[in-house]
Amino acid sequence: MSKRFTFSVDGKDRTVEADPETPLLYVLRDDLNFSNPHFGCGQGQCGACTVHVDGEATRSCVLPVEAAENARIVTLTGLGTEKPHPVQQAFIDEQVPACGYCVNGWVMTAAAFLDRTSKPSDAQIRDALSGLKCRCGTHMAILRAVKRAAQAMAR
Amino acid sequence: MNTITALSRRDALRLSGGLVVLFSTGVAAADRKGAPDPTSLDSWLAIGADGNITAFFGKVDVGQGLDVAVAQMVAEELDVPVAAVSIVMGDTSLTCNQGGASGSTGVRQGGVALRHAAAQARHHLIQRAAEYLRRKPADLATADGAVFVVDAPAQKVAYAALLRGKYFQSQIRWNGKLGNALGLTSTAKPKAPDQYKIVGQPVSRVDIPGKVMGTKDFVTDVRVPGMLHGRVIRPPVAGAVPMEIDRKSVASIPGVQIVHRQGFLGVVAPREWDAIRAADVLQVTWSKVDPPFPAFAALHDHIRKAPAIKETVDKTVGDVERALAGAAKRITAEYTWPFQSHACMGPACAVADVRADGVTSWSATQKPHFQQEGLAKLLKRPLDTVRVIWMPGPGSYGRNDAGDAAMDAALLSEAVGKPVRVQGMRHDGHAWDPKGPASVHTLRAGLDKDGNIVAYDVMNKGFSRVEVAVSEADPSDTLAGKLIGFPDKPGAGFGSPSDVYEFANRRLAWQCVAPLMPGASPLRGAHLRDPVGPQNLFASESFLDEIALAAKVDPIALRLRYMKDPREVAAVKAATERAKWIDGPPGARRQMAGAHPSGMGFAFARRGDTLVAVIAQVEVDRDTGRIWARKFVVAHDCGQVINPDGLRHCIEGNVVQGLSRAVHEEVLFDQSMVTSRDWSTYLILDIADAPEEIDIVLIDRPELAPEGAGEACTAAIPAAVVNAIFDATGVRMRAAPLSPARVKAALTAKTV
Ligand code: FES
Ligand code: FES
């Protein structure tokens, strides 16, 4: 049974009608026309669908829309509006993506992590990103980019 | 904003039906109907009145920056900045059939054709400028998008002023072939490498900012007006077909339509989540079929015992059997490789709009022109009423599931009379995508009393890598096609490693065994990055280390004895020097890295004229069996380097994916179905296990043709890793993947 839900996405208030169980991912993509996040697994295993929900990197494919009521949601597109977020800039500078389908998960997770952790060690970065998937194998460039972003944010 | 037509990001172009207009300056530079004619220069290049250049490229970039490399080649010949060149890729109405992404031919064949087209365009522009400037063509040269008089450079005319946004209306010599083999020859020779200013320079990818900022659309983001969402329902036991469908079971879900045609079953709904739910809850009675597969543990035994349906001796020199019989020492070993999945980051997606007057398919296929053929056959439509528009997809490493999704979407759209978008669920991708084939490799060698290799015999035996053909040009090569009755067609092929080592008596041969089941199988053998390369070299490059151990010699020195090509030798030397390789037989580089033994392993790959020498440094945790490939040195020679930045990224991806396949990847199944259907059962390399460093030595050979770099390196990684494990532990692993459980078991067995 459909219900109304209200939350903000990338700074704008939104109201949708949806079955409360609908994963937020489909509401964002199909009702609100956001091309990011992506569907990767639908099981919380890959991160392709990551958005920030009240500042936390969250896998939207397993978050029922009712759990997002009144939340502040930020997507990859809203992360750096005027200018790229330092993590985005670092991903561009390091030319990270191959196919790029996974990028959403890495950038959003890294951005939330670097907000909490300044000057992380190499091991902390690996640990924070562990579990995200990149099938093209851009792991090395991702690690370089996150280190670069951490340095930029420490400045 | 999300209603996407083709090429929305290229605002230089607008499409309506088959008509293309270049709007960069308001003047039409090209309008095309039907398939472009390869002999017309206008099919390849257009120069807008603002001087911007559009190149029409019949291949696609699957995330390695191929479009940038091609733009560099075009810009070089035409003497314009790279930024002035945009590339239109893989749209069957706009580009000639250059075979799509295939066999690392992107630069080698596809790019070289565009290079000739651009050289022809320069030639044409000089001829025109000769009239305009009233000088002989020989007095003229080109720079900065203009033709100028060599001894009076102020006298010049811009290309745009010569063409004024119009066609070239000029021809180019075509070799009459379509696909990868399509070749063009310009009247004027392309530039000599010593004149290059743009080729060989690092250039950033054009698609990356959009992908990182979230503004770049993938095939998954295509929305067309009136579009519905579809899902295809696969059987619980491979080979079963739907017998009865309880329509009432989805009655409560709004707008659901069921599409059932022979073995094909799908649901369509206006909302994606509703289509997903409907696919989930629809009650289906499936036909009873015998479970088609052997027990998982019996897979390799099945391959050993199965009769060959095809066999080929790729190379035979001397008399191997006699030399073996007379050898002072004989060595033999067997290696096994599992089925592996493309397991793309997103399950395949496609949008199809099947109308009475024409068909449009948005697809991430690697081969749009071949998909066009396949759709025409599937839907029984004339070829020229079908248009395939390539869009970037969630990764692509060969013949993945993109072609299957396009056929699924087409059948659903045809049935419901609306455009339909299909994206599989995770289990559809992992379980049903085409698979890299499983195999068993038997190698034998004979040594003389001085440790020379006098006989060498390789037999690679496995499932076909072309049970599903490299493209979906025939619906028989897709799940949907098979399910509506297109017959299976024979596709048997495996392969041998390149003939690098010149042993006096040698034989390289393969055998292919029959598929485990006919029809729509979840274990269809297909091309997966460097088709059969990783499995073949896992065996052959491991075996050379086994020989080195038996002969008590350094494994690299042993290889060098039999390598004849100086480029091969140079690549090996480059890697050994960079890695500070310590001479000695396998085991000689063992060290302790903290609590863990560490070792180094070498492997060499040759794919066509691309040469790769890899040295892996690996640590082994004896308690858990976890291995960590800490460092790789890769010496890479793929002839002329077009874009060193792009190449380095491409090589890194090859190393990481090759490592992932070596250590983790294995399709699991029971007798009924594939059971590794998500990321917790089909493991890939986690970032926590990424190497600390991949040190790449690029060997640039500007005097040679540019060769492919998309695959060769992948093939060398498993053997380099397994040779390093031996170096570290003295344990020889002969079965991939080198999972912690398997490594631990092997270590335990050795110490008992
Ligand atoms: S799609 Fe949400 S984690 Fe994979
Ligand atoms: S870049 Fe393709 S999955 Fe990460």
PDB file of N, CA and C in Angstrom, chain B residues 411-492:
ATOM      1  N   LEU B 411      12.355  -8.910 -27.205  1.00  0.00           N
ATOM      2  CA  LEU B 411      11.189  -9.803 -27.162  1.00  0.00           C
ATOM      3  C   LEU B 411      10.083  -9.205 -26.301  1.00  0.00           C
ATOM      4  N   LEU B 412      10.461  -8.607 -25.183  1.00  0.00           N
ATOM      5  CA  LEU B 412       9.447  -8.022 -24.302  1.00  0.00           C
ATOM      6  C   LEU B 412       8.783  -6.824 -24.978  1.00  0.00           C
ATOM      7  N   SER B 413       9.571  -5.987 -25.612  1.00  0.00           N
ATOM      8  CA  SER B 413       9.010  -4.804 -26.271  1.00  0.00           C
ATOM      9  C   SER B 413       8.099  -5.211 -27.423  1.00  0.00           C
ATOM     10  N   GLU B 414       8.528  -6.186 -28.174  1.00  0.00           N
ATOM     11  CA  GLU B 414       7.693  -6.667 -29.282  1.00  0.00           C
ATOM     12  C   GLU B 414       6.341  -7.156 -28.747  1.00  0.00           C
ATOM     13  N   ALA B 415       6.386  -7.880 -27.614  1.00  0.00           N
ATOM     14  CA  ALA B 415       5.161  -8.464 -27.082  1.00  0.00           C
ATOM     15  C   ALA B 415       4.208  -7.412 -26.520  1.00  0.00           C
ATOM     16  N   VAL B 416       4.732  -6.379 -25.864  1.00  0.00           N
ATOM     17  CA  VAL B 416       3.829  -5.425 -25.208  1.00  0.00           C
ATOM     18  C   VAL B 416       3.625  -4.156 -26.034  1.00  0.00           C
ATOM     19  N   GLY B 417       4.373  -4.015 -27.122  1.00  0.00           N
ATOM     20  CA  GLY B 417       4.163  -2.855 -27.995  1.00  0.00           C
ATOM     21  C   GLY B 417       4.603  -1.533 -27.404  1.00  0.00           C
ATOM     22  N   LYS B 418       5.499  -1.586 -26.458  1.00  0.00           N
ATOM     23  CA  LYS B 418       6.037  -0.363 -25.840  1.00  0.00           C
ATOM     24  C   LYS B 418       7.544  -0.522 -25.696  1.00  0.00           C
ATOM     25  N   PRO B 419       8.258   0.585 -25.568  1.00  0.00           N
ATOM     26  CA  PRO B 419       9.682   0.438 -25.249  1.00  0.00           C
ATOM     27  C   PRO B 419       9.853  -0.225 -23.880  1.00  0.00           C
ATOM     28  N   VAL B 420      10.796  -1.128 -23.776  1.00  0.00           N
ATOM     29  CA  VAL B 420      11.005  -1.842 -22.512  1.00  0.00           C
ATOM     30  C   VAL B 420      12.474  -1.780 -22.123  1.00  0.00           C
ATOM     31  N   ARG B 421      12.684  -1.469 -20.866  1.00  0.00           N
ATOM     32  CA  ARG B 421      14.027  -1.508 -20.285  1.00  0.00           C
ATOM     33  C   ARG B 421      14.138  -2.770 -19.428  1.00  0.00           C
ATOM     34  N   VAL B 422      15.207  -3.514 -19.663  1.00  0.00           N
ATOM     35  CA  VAL B 422      15.462  -4.711 -18.864  1.00  0.00           C
ATOM     36  C   VAL B 422      16.790  -4.542 -18.151  1.00  0.00           C
ATOM     37  N   GLN B 423      16.797  -4.785 -16.880  1.00  0.00           N
ATOM     38  CA  GLN B 423      18.086  -4.998 -16.217  1.00  0.00           C
ATOM     39  C   GLN B 423      17.946  -6.223 -15.337  1.00  0.00           C
ATOM     40  N   GLY B 424      18.915  -7.113 -15.438  1.00  0.00           N
ATOM     41  CA  GLY B 424      18.852  -8.312 -14.610  1.00  0.00           C
ATOM     42  C   GLY B 424      19.057  -7.968 -13.156  1.00  0.00           C
ATOM     43  N   MET B 425      18.748  -8.916 -12.297  1.00  0.00           N
ATOM     44  CA  MET B 425      19.108  -8.813 -10.891  1.00  0.00           C
ATOM     45  C   MET B 425      20.521  -9.390 -10.755  1.00  0.00           C
ATOM     46  N   ARG B 426      21.087  -9.240  -9.564  1.00  0.00           N
ATOM     47  CA  ARG B 426      22.459  -9.729  -9.378  1.00  0.00           C
ATOM     48  C   ARG B 426      22.566 -11.216  -9.740  1.00  0.00           C
ATOM     49  N   HIS B 427      21.569 -12.007  -9.333  1.00  0.00           N
ATOM     50  CA  HIS B 427      21.668 -13.446  -9.597  1.00  0.00           C
ATOM     51  C   HIS B 427      21.568 -13.745 -11.096  1.00  0.00           C
ATOM     52  N   ASP B 428      20.871 -12.881 -11.857  1.00  0.00           N
ATOM     53  CA  ASP B 428      20.833 -13.101 -13.310  1.00  0.00           C
ATOM     54  C   ASP B 428      22.222 -12.925 -13.905  1.00  0.00           C
ATOM     55  N   GLY B 429      22.915 -11.870 -13.446  1.00  0.00           N
ATOM     56  CA  GLY B 429      24.252 -11.601 -13.970  1.00  0.00           C
ATOM     57  C   GLY B 429      25.213 -12.732 -13.647  1.00  0.00           C
ATOM     58  N   HIS B 430      25.351 -13.012 -12.360  1.00  0.00           N
ATOM     59  CA  HIS B 430      26.335 -14.015 -11.957  1.00  0.00           C
ATOM     60  C   HIS B 430      25.999 -15.410 -12.478  1.00  0.00           C
ATOM     61  N   ALA B 431      24.713 -15.765 -12.408  1.00  0.00           N
ATOM     62  CA  ALA B 431      24.377 -17.150 -12.756  1.00  0.00           C
ATOM     63  C   ALA B 431      24.322 -17.354 -14.266  1.00  0.00           C
ATOM     64  N   TRP B 432      23.800 -16.370 -15.004  1.00  0.00           N
ATOM     65  CA  TRP B 432      23.446 -16.634 -16.384  1.00  0.00           C
ATOM     66  C   TRP B 432      24.339 -15.950 -17.406  1.00  0.00           C
ATOM     67  N   ASP B 433      25.319 -15.171 -16.966  1.00  0.00           N
ATOM     68  CA  ASP B 433      26.163 -14.548 -17.991  1.00  0.00           C
ATOM     69  C   ASP B 433      27.049 -15.619 -18.629  1.00  0.00           C
ATOM     70  N   PRO B 434      27.555 -15.371 -19.834  1.00  0.00           N
ATOM     71  CA  PRO B 434      28.466 -16.336 -20.445  1.00  0.00           C
ATOM     72  C   PRO B 434      29.731 -16.481 -19.587  1.00  0.00           C
ATOM     73  N   LYS B 435      30.324 -17.651 -19.600  1.00  0.00           N
ATOM     74  CA  LYS B 435      31.428 -17.932 -18.682  1.00  0.00           C
ATOM     75  C   LYS B 435      32.751 -18.181 -19.414  1.00  0.00           C
ATOM     76  N   GLY B 436      33.838 -17.766 -18.783  1.00  0.00           N
ATOM     77  CA  GLY B 436      35.154 -18.205 -19.234  1.00  0.00           C
ATOM     78  C   GLY B 436      35.254 -19.697 -18.949  1.00  0.00           C
ATOM     79  N   PRO B 437      35.720 -20.499 -19.913  1.00  0.00           N
ATOM     80  CA  PRO B 437      35.608 -21.955 -19.778  1.00  0.00           C
ATOM     81  C   PRO B 437      36.590 -22.590 -18.783  1.00  0.00           C
ATOM     82  N   ALA B 438      36.101 -23.655 -18.140  1.00  0.00           N
ATOM     83  CA  ALA B 438      36.940 -24.468 -17.255  1.00  0.00           C
ATOM     84  C   ALA B 438      37.809 -25.394 -18.101  1.00  0.00           C
ATOM     85  N   SER B 439      38.964 -25.807 -17.539  1.00  0.00           N
ATOM     86  CA  SER B 439      39.892 -26.585 -18.358  1.00  0.00           C
ATOM     87  C   SER B 439      40.861 -27.414 -17.523  1.00  0.00           C
ATOM     88  N   VAL B 440      41.479 -28.358 -18.212  1.00  0.00           N
ATOM     89  CA  VAL B 440      42.524 -29.215 -17.637  1.00  0.00           C
ATOM     90  C   VAL B 440      43.713 -29.164 -18.608  1.00  0.00           C
ATOM     91  N   HIS B 441      44.894 -28.960 -18.074  1.00  0.00           N
ATOM     92  CA  HIS B 441      46.078 -28.786 -18.935  1.00  0.00           C
ATOM     93  C   HIS B 441      47.125 -29.823 -18.555  1.00  0.00           C
ATOM     94  N   THR B 442      47.546 -30.588 -19.542  1.00  0.00           N
ATOM     95  CA  THR B 442      48.547 -31.621 -19.276  1.00  0.00           C
ATOM     96  C   THR B 442      49.826 -31.246 -20.015  1.00  0.00           C
ATOM     97  N   LEU B 443      50.911 -31.105 -19.268  1.00  0.00           N
ATOM     98  CA  LEU B 443      52.170 -30.693 -19.882  1.00  0.00           C
ATOM     99  C   LEU B 443      53.242 -31.728 -19.603  1.00  0.00           C
ATOM    100  N   ARG B 444      54.060 -31.962 -20.592  1.00  0.00           N
ATOM    101  CA  ARG B 444      55.155 -32.930 -20.451  1.00  0.00           C
ATOM    102  C   ARG B 444      56.418 -32.304 -21.008  1.00  0.00           C
ATOM    103  N   ALA B 445      57.538 -32.634 -20.392  1.00  0.00           N
ATOM    104  CA  ALA B 445      58.806 -32.144 -20.927  1.00  0.00           C
ATOM    105  C   ALA B 445      59.880 -33.202 -20.731  1.00  0.00           C
ATOM    106  N   GLY B 446      60.842 -33.173 -21.605  1.00  0.00           N
ATOM    107  CA  GLY B 446      62.000 -34.042 -21.468  1.00  0.00           C
ATOM    108  C   GLY B 446      63.267 -33.202 -21.416  1.00  0.00           C
ATOM    109  N   LEU B 447      64.153 -33.544 -20.473  1.00  0.00           N
ATOM    110  CA  LEU B 447      65.425 -32.832 -20.349  1.00  0.00           C
ATOM    111  C   LEU B 447      66.560 -33.768 -20.732  1.00  0.00           C
ATOM    112  N   ASP B 448      67.599 -33.225 -21.330  1.00  0.00           N
ATOM    113  CA  ASP B 448      68.792 -34.055 -21.537  1.00  0.00           C
ATOM    114  C   ASP B 448      69.640 -34.013 -20.263  1.00  0.00           C
ATOM    115  N   LYS B 449      70.773 -34.677 -20.292  1.00  0.00           N
ATOM    116  CA  LYS B 449      71.524 -34.796 -19.036  1.00  0.00           C
ATOM    117  C   LYS B 449      72.099 -33.459 -18.573  1.00  0.00           C
ATOM    118  N   ASP B 450      72.189 -32.488 -19.503  1.00  0.00           N
ATOM    119  CA  ASP B 450      72.678 -31.166 -19.106  1.00  0.00           C
ATOM    120  C   ASP B 450      71.560 -30.204 -18.709  1.00  0.00           C
ATOM    121  N   GLY B 451      70.343 -30.732 -18.653  1.00  0.00           N
ATOM    122  CA  GLY B 451      69.223 -29.876 -18.243  1.00  0.00           C
ATOM    123  C   GLY B 451      68.623 -29.060 -19.371  1.00  0.00           C
ATOM    124  N   ASN B 452      68.962 -29.356 -20.610  1.00  0.00           N
ATOM    125  CA  ASN B 452      68.311 -28.670 -21.730  1.00  0.00           C
ATOM    126  C   ASN B 452      66.960 -29.303 -22.009  1.00  0.00           C
ATOM    127  N   ILE B 453      66.034 -28.481 -22.454  1.00  0.00           N
ATOM    128  CA  ILE B 453      64.702 -28.998 -22.761  1.00  0.00           C
ATOM    129  C   ILE B 453      64.728 -29.550 -24.183  1.00  0.00           C
ATOM    130  N   VAL B 454      64.585 -30.862 -24.282  1.00  0.00           N
ATOM    131  CA  VAL B 454      64.639 -31.475 -25.616  1.00  0.00           C
ATOM    132  C   VAL B 454      63.257 -31.851 -26.131  1.00  0.00           C
ATOM    133  N   ALA B 455      62.285 -31.874 -25.243  1.00  0.00           N
ATOM    134  CA  ALA B 455      60.924 -32.178 -25.697  1.00  0.00           C
ATOM    135  C   ALA B 455      59.950 -31.402 -24.832  1.00  0.00           C
ATOM    136  N   TYR B 456      58.884 -30.939 -25.465  1.00  0.00           N
ATOM    137  CA  TYR B 456      57.924 -30.101 -24.747  1.00  0.00           C
ATOM    138  C   TYR B 456      56.568 -30.314 -25.383  1.00  0.00           C
ATOM    139  N   ASP B 457      55.580 -30.656 -24.551  1.00  0.00           N
ATOM    140  CA  ASP B 457      54.268 -31.009 -25.092  1.00  0.00           C
ATOM    141  C   ASP B 457      53.169 -30.401 -24.224  1.00  0.00           C
ATOM    142  N   VAL B 458      52.296 -29.670 -24.859  1.00  0.00           N
ATOM    143  CA  VAL B 458      51.201 -29.016 -24.144  1.00  0.00           C
ATOM    144  C   VAL B 458      49.871 -29.505 -24.702  1.00  0.00           C
ATOM    145  N   MET B 459      48.991 -29.975 -23.825  1.00  0.00           N
ATOM    146  CA  MET B 459      47.629 -30.290 -24.242  1.00  0.00           C
ATOM    147  C   MET B 459      46.657 -29.544 -23.333  1.00  0.00           C
ATOM    148  N   ASN B 460      45.954 -28.593 -23.917  1.00  0.00           N
ATOM    149  CA  ASN B 460      44.944 -27.836 -23.182  1.00  0.00           C
ATOM    150  C   ASN B 460      43.587 -28.415 -23.541  1.00  0.00           C
ATOM    151  N   LYS B 461      42.839 -28.827 -22.538  1.00  0.00           N
ATOM    152  CA  LYS B 461      41.555 -29.461 -22.823  1.00  0.00           C
ATOM    153  C   LYS B 461      40.477 -28.782 -21.976  1.00  0.00           C
ATOM    154  N   GLY B 462      39.446 -28.305 -22.641  1.00  0.00           N
ATOM    155  CA  GLY B 462      38.416 -27.619 -21.862  1.00  0.00           C
ATOM    156  C   GLY B 462      37.141 -27.412 -22.643  1.00  0.00           C
ATOM    157  N   PHE B 463      36.219 -26.745 -21.983  1.00  0.00           N
ATOM    158  CA  PHE B 463      34.984 -26.361 -22.666  1.00  0.00           C
ATOM    159  C   PHE B 463      35.301 -25.266 -23.676  1.00  0.00           C
ATOM    160  N   SER B 464      34.356 -25.089 -24.591  1.00  0.00           N
ATOM    161  CA  SER B 464      34.608 -24.130 -25.664  1.00  0.00           C
ATOM    162  C   SER B 464      34.570 -22.697 -25.155  1.00  0.00           C
ATOM    163  N   ARG B 465      35.460 -21.884 -25.724  1.00  0.00           N
ATOM    164  CA  ARG B 465      35.393 -20.451 -25.444  1.00  0.00           C
ATOM    165  C   ARG B 465      34.451 -19.751 -26.419  1.00  0.00           C
ATOM    166  N   VAL B 466      33.912 -20.496 -27.374  1.00  0.00           N
ATOM    167  CA  VAL B 466      32.982 -19.898 -28.345  1.00  0.00           C
ATOM    168  C   VAL B 466      31.695 -20.725 -28.467  1.00  0.00           C
ATOM    169  N   GLU B 467      31.310 -21.331 -27.336  1.00  0.00           N
ATOM    170  CA  GLU B 467      29.980 -21.959 -27.332  1.00  0.00           C
ATOM    171  C   GLU B 467      28.961 -20.847 -27.581  1.00  0.00           C
ATOM    172  N   VAL B 468      29.191 -19.720 -26.957  1.00  0.00           N
ATOM    173  CA  VAL B 468      28.503 -18.492 -27.345  1.00  0.00           C
ATOM    174  C   VAL B 468      29.486 -17.732 -28.209  1.00  0.00           C
ATOM    175  N   ALA B 469      29.053 -17.364 -29.413  1.00  0.00           N
ATOM    176  CA  ALA B 469      29.971 -16.680 -30.320  1.00  0.00           C
ATOM    177  C   ALA B 469      30.366 -15.333 -29.748  1.00  0.00           C
ATOM    178  N   VAL B 470      31.344 -14.722 -30.372  1.00  0.00           N
ATOM    179  CA  VAL B 470      31.860 -13.459 -29.843  1.00  0.00           C
ATOM    180  C   VAL B 470      30.860 -12.318 -29.977  1.00  0.00           C
ATOM    181  N   SER B 471      29.836 -12.502 -30.775  1.00  0.00           N
ATOM    182  CA  SER B 471      28.806 -11.468 -30.863  1.00  0.00           C
ATOM    183  C   SER B 471      27.445 -12.145 -30.880  1.00  0.00           C
ATOM    184  N   GLU B 472      26.398 -11.312 -30.803  1.00  0.00           N
ATOM    185  CA  GLU B 472      25.033 -11.822 -30.824  1.00  0.00           C
ATOM    186  C   GLU B 472      24.431 -11.660 -32.217  1.00  0.00           C
ATOM    187  N   ALA B 473      25.271 -11.761 -33.263  1.00  0.00           N
ATOM    188  CA  ALA B 473      24.781 -11.624 -34.636  1.00  0.00           C
ATOM    189  C   ALA B 473      23.799 -12.732 -34.995  1.00  0.00           C
ATOM    190  N   ASP B 474      23.890 -13.854 -34.286  1.00  0.00           N
ATOM    191  CA  ASP B 474      22.954 -14.953 -34.486  1.00  0.00           C
ATOM    192  C   ASP B 474      22.198 -15.139 -33.172  1.00  0.00           C
ATOM    193  N   PRO B 475      20.869 -15.086 -33.201  1.00  0.00           N
ATOM    194  CA  PRO B 475      20.109 -15.232 -31.947  1.00  0.00           C
ATOM    195  C   PRO B 475      20.407 -16.552 -31.226  1.00  0.00           C
ATOM    196  N   SER B 476      20.911 -17.546 -31.953  1.00  0.00           N
ATOM    197  CA  SER B 476      21.305 -18.801 -31.296  1.00  0.00           C
ATOM    198  C   SER B 476      22.351 -18.577 -30.222  1.00  0.00           C
ATOM    199  N   ASP B 477      23.039 -17.474 -30.296  1.00  0.00           N
ATOM    200  CA  ASP B 477      24.081 -17.192 -29.324  1.00  0.00           C
ATOM    201  C   ASP B 477      23.582 -16.362 -28.150  1.00  0.00           C
ATOM    202  N   THR B 478      22.275 -16.320 -27.978  1.00  0.00           N
ATOM    203  CA  THR B 478      21.728 -15.605 -26.819  1.00  0.00           C
ATOM    204  C   THR B 478      20.701 -16.490 -26.115  1.00  0.00           C
ATOM    205  N   LEU B 479      20.470 -16.200 -24.854  1.00  0.00           N
ATOM    206  CA  LEU B 479      19.493 -16.984 -24.091  1.00  0.00           C
ATOM    207  C   LEU B 479      18.111 -16.867 -24.715  1.00  0.00           C
ATOM    208  N   ALA B 480      17.692 -15.631 -25.018  1.00  0.00           N
ATOM    209  CA  ALA B 480      16.341 -15.440 -25.553  1.00  0.00           C
ATOM    210  C   ALA B 480      16.178 -16.185 -26.872  1.00  0.00           C
ATOM    211  N   GLY B 481      17.180 -16.085 -27.738  1.00  0.00           N
ATOM    212  CA  GLY B 481      17.113 -16.767 -29.019  1.00  0.00           C
ATOM    213  C   GLY B 481      16.941 -18.264 -28.844  1.00  0.00           C
ATOM    214  N   LYS B 482      17.745 -18.836 -27.957  1.00  0.00           N
ATOM    215  CA  LYS B 482      17.652 -20.285 -27.724  1.00  0.00           C
ATOM    216  C   LYS B 482      16.279 -20.641 -27.160  1.00  0.00           C
ATOM    217  N   LEU B 483      15.759 -19.791 -26.262  1.00  0.00           N
ATOM    218  CA  LEU B 483      14.501 -20.107 -25.589  1.00  0.00           C
ATOM    219  C   LEU B 483      13.298 -20.035 -26.521  1.00  0.00           C
ATOM    220  N   ILE B 484      13.417 -19.292 -27.627  1.00  0.00           N
ATOM    221  CA  ILE B 484      12.285 -19.297 -28.560  1.00  0.00           C
ATOM    222  C   ILE B 484      12.587 -20.156 -29.784  1.00  0.00           C
ATOM    223  N   GLY B 485      13.584 -21.015 -29.669  1.00  0.00           N
ATOM    224  CA  GLY B 485      13.709 -22.061 -30.662  1.00  0.00           C
ATOM    225  C   GLY B 485      14.804 -21.902 -31.700  1.00  0.00           C
ATOM    226  N   PHE B 486      15.621 -20.868 -31.609  1.00  0.00           N
ATOM    227  CA  PHE B 486      16.772 -20.846 -32.523  1.00  0.00           C
ATOM    228  C   PHE B 486      17.699 -21.993 -32.136  1.00  0.00           C
ATOM    229  N   PRO B 487      18.093 -22.804 -33.109  1.00  0.00           N
ATOM    230  CA  PRO B 487      18.833 -24.025 -32.761  1.00  0.00           C
ATOM    231  C   PRO B 487      20.263 -23.719 -32.300  1.00  0.00           C
ATOM    232  N   ASP B 488      20.780 -24.598 -31.446  1.00  0.00           N
ATOM    233  CA  ASP B 488      22.194 -24.494 -31.081  1.00  0.00           C
ATOM    234  C   ASP B 488      23.018 -24.630 -32.339  1.00  0.00           C
ATOM    235  N   LYS B 489      24.126 -23.940 -32.377  1.00  0.00           N
ATOM    236  CA  LYS B 489      25.014 -24.148 -33.515  1.00  0.00           C
ATOM    237  C   LYS B 489      26.382 -24.502 -32.975  1.00  0.00           C
ATOM    238  N   PRO B 490      27.121 -25.263 -33.760  1.00  0.00           N
ATOM    239  CA  PRO B 490      28.395 -25.725 -33.218  1.00  0.00           C
ATOM    240  C   PRO B 490      29.350 -24.559 -33.031  1.00  0.00           C
ATOM    241  N   GLY B 491      29.941 -24.481 -31.888  1.00  0.00           N
ATOM    242  CA  GLY B 491      30.950 -23.455 -31.656  1.00  0.00           C
ATOM    243  C   GLY B 491      31.973 -24.066 -30.731  1.00  0.00           C
ATOM    244  N   ALA B 492      32.984 -24.674 -31.308  1.00  0.00           N
ATOM    245  CA  ALA B 492      33.985 -25.350 -30.496  1.00  0.00           C
ATOM    246  C   ALA B 492      35.332 -24.694 -30.721  1.00  0.00           C
TER     247      ALA B 492
END
